[in-house]
Amino acid sequence: MFCRELNRGKCKTYIVACERTRRALLIDPLKENTGRYIAVAAYHGLRLDYLFDTHTHADHRSGTFDLADLTDAKVVMERHAPAPHVAMHVTQGDLLELGDLRVKVLYTPGHTPDGISLYIDGAVFTGDTLLIGGTGRADFPGGDAGAQYDGIMSALFTLPDDTKVFPAHDYRGNQVSTIRQEKTSNPRVAGRTRTQYVDIMKNLGLPLPDKIQESLQANQSAIDDDSLKFPDLTQLSAIRQVTATDLNQRIKSGNPPVILDVREPEEYRDELGHLPGSRLIPLRTLSSRAAELDDLKASDVVVVCRAGIRSTTAGAILTALGFEHVGNLRGGMLEWNEAGLPVER
Ligand SMILES: [Fe+2]
């Protein structure tokens, strides 16, 4: 297996390839380094098949969209990923072929709801789930420290002890670790119970990352227009979360909320369908079209998307624009469908 880290910084991007067939994949490419990745692949005679994001990043713009435009490679993310242009959604246990290599997908949510790790030939790429001597924060919207602990224990710490660990970030100059090393000496998880871990994560008190606004917006909705100005997203965690069953009750109650779907038009009509009577305004156009909703500022509004992530962002935008009663459909159309509730297509 050919494997290199390509950024030489705190944010890590890996290229992994089958040495015989020269088929390659990228893990967590940065938008600003797109040219470098294509150059490195060309220099080593590698052909890019897959572009993985291990999760929706909040600290940098993803390079997958540009790279998919410039090459024949496919963007691959976990099934809860909000980005609309993902070519292939994967989930726990999926296997992809990369020449002679097998890429096994491990579902490791908690840092975000769409977190995956990739196990390839004795190495595991852990995204921001498991870091060297640390773990990724679990306090963004959709984060869940308990789920993160469960994923680390059941999907990662059950791998062979000598599995190499390659994280998406490192702030101390580390390059690689092993499952054994993390099991025995990672201060967040070694010897910790689930309750202790949740407690540690609750009390980290980290500031929001510098680029969270521009990164989340762009990575969730493929916006590529820097002139769009979004309101302050520090409100994200204040958005009221509504379950599918509760929303369905309220729709049937005779006093239904306004339902605003913020996905792309093709998603609105795809296999997940949409809620009967919902209005469609894609997230990327929400700022410029918010005036269309002006008469709803005092109404009950529930925002909907695929997995409940883009809609949380949209909810924060609307709240900042003066909408007083904004809720978010938790789990989005995925949970709505799983609950067997009515959809139109
Ligand atoms: Fe992250």
PDB file of N, CA, C and O and ligand atoms in Angstrom, residues 55-59 111 128 169, ligand 1:
ATOM      1  N   HIS A  55     -16.006  13.220   7.418  1.00  0.00           N
ATOM      2  CA  HIS A  55     -17.173  13.847   8.041  1.00  0.00           C
ATOM      3  C   HIS A  55     -17.322  15.241   7.453  1.00  0.00           C
ATOM      4  O   HIS A  55     -16.451  15.692   6.713  1.00  0.00           O
ATOM      5  N   THR A  56     -18.421  15.930   7.782  1.00  0.00           N
ATOM      6  CA  THR A  56     -18.590  17.320   7.360  1.00  0.00           C
ATOM      7  C   THR A  56     -17.687  18.193   8.227  1.00  0.00           C
ATOM      8  O   THR A  56     -17.878  18.273   9.435  1.00  0.00           O
ATOM      9  N   HIS A  57     -16.717  18.811   7.604  1.00  0.00           N
ATOM     10  CA  HIS A  57     -15.718  19.572   8.358  1.00  0.00           C
ATOM     11  C   HIS A  57     -16.233  20.955   8.734  1.00  0.00           C
ATOM     12  O   HIS A  57     -16.919  21.602   7.944  1.00  0.00           O
ATOM     13  N   ALA A  58     -15.858  21.398   9.924  1.00  0.00           N
ATOM     14  CA  ALA A  58     -16.267  22.732  10.382  1.00  0.00           C
ATOM     15  C   ALA A  58     -15.089  23.694  10.399  1.00  0.00           C
ATOM     16  O   ALA A  58     -15.259  24.869  10.688  1.00  0.00           O
ATOM     17  N   ASP A  59     -13.898  23.198  10.085  1.00  0.00           N
ATOM     18  CA  ASP A  59     -12.719  24.058  10.245  1.00  0.00           C
ATOM     19  C   ASP A  59     -11.995  24.344   8.937  1.00  0.00           C
ATOM     20  O   ASP A  59     -11.018  25.062   8.913  1.00  0.00           O
ATOM     21  N   HIS A 111     -18.347  13.003  16.843  1.00  0.00           N
ATOM     22  CA  HIS A 111     -17.780  14.314  16.522  1.00  0.00           C
ATOM     23  C   HIS A 111     -18.790  15.033  15.620  1.00  0.00           C
ATOM     24  O   HIS A 111     -19.106  16.204  15.821  1.00  0.00           O
ATOM     25  N   ASP A 128     -11.804  12.816  12.678  1.00  0.00           N
ATOM     26  CA  ASP A 128     -11.674  13.528  13.954  1.00  0.00           C
ATOM     27  C   ASP A 128     -12.306  12.740  15.091  1.00  0.00           C
ATOM     28  O   ASP A 128     -12.581  13.279  16.155  1.00  0.00           O
ATOM     29  N   HIS A 169      -6.394  15.252  12.212  1.00  0.00           N
ATOM     30  CA  HIS A 169      -5.730  16.424  12.791  1.00  0.00           C
ATOM     31  C   HIS A 169      -4.645  15.975  13.741  1.00  0.00           C
ATOM     32  O   HIS A 169      -4.776  14.934  14.383  1.00  0.00           O
TER      33      HIS A 169
HETATM   34 FE    FE B   1     -13.791  17.797  12.159  1.00  0.00          FE
END
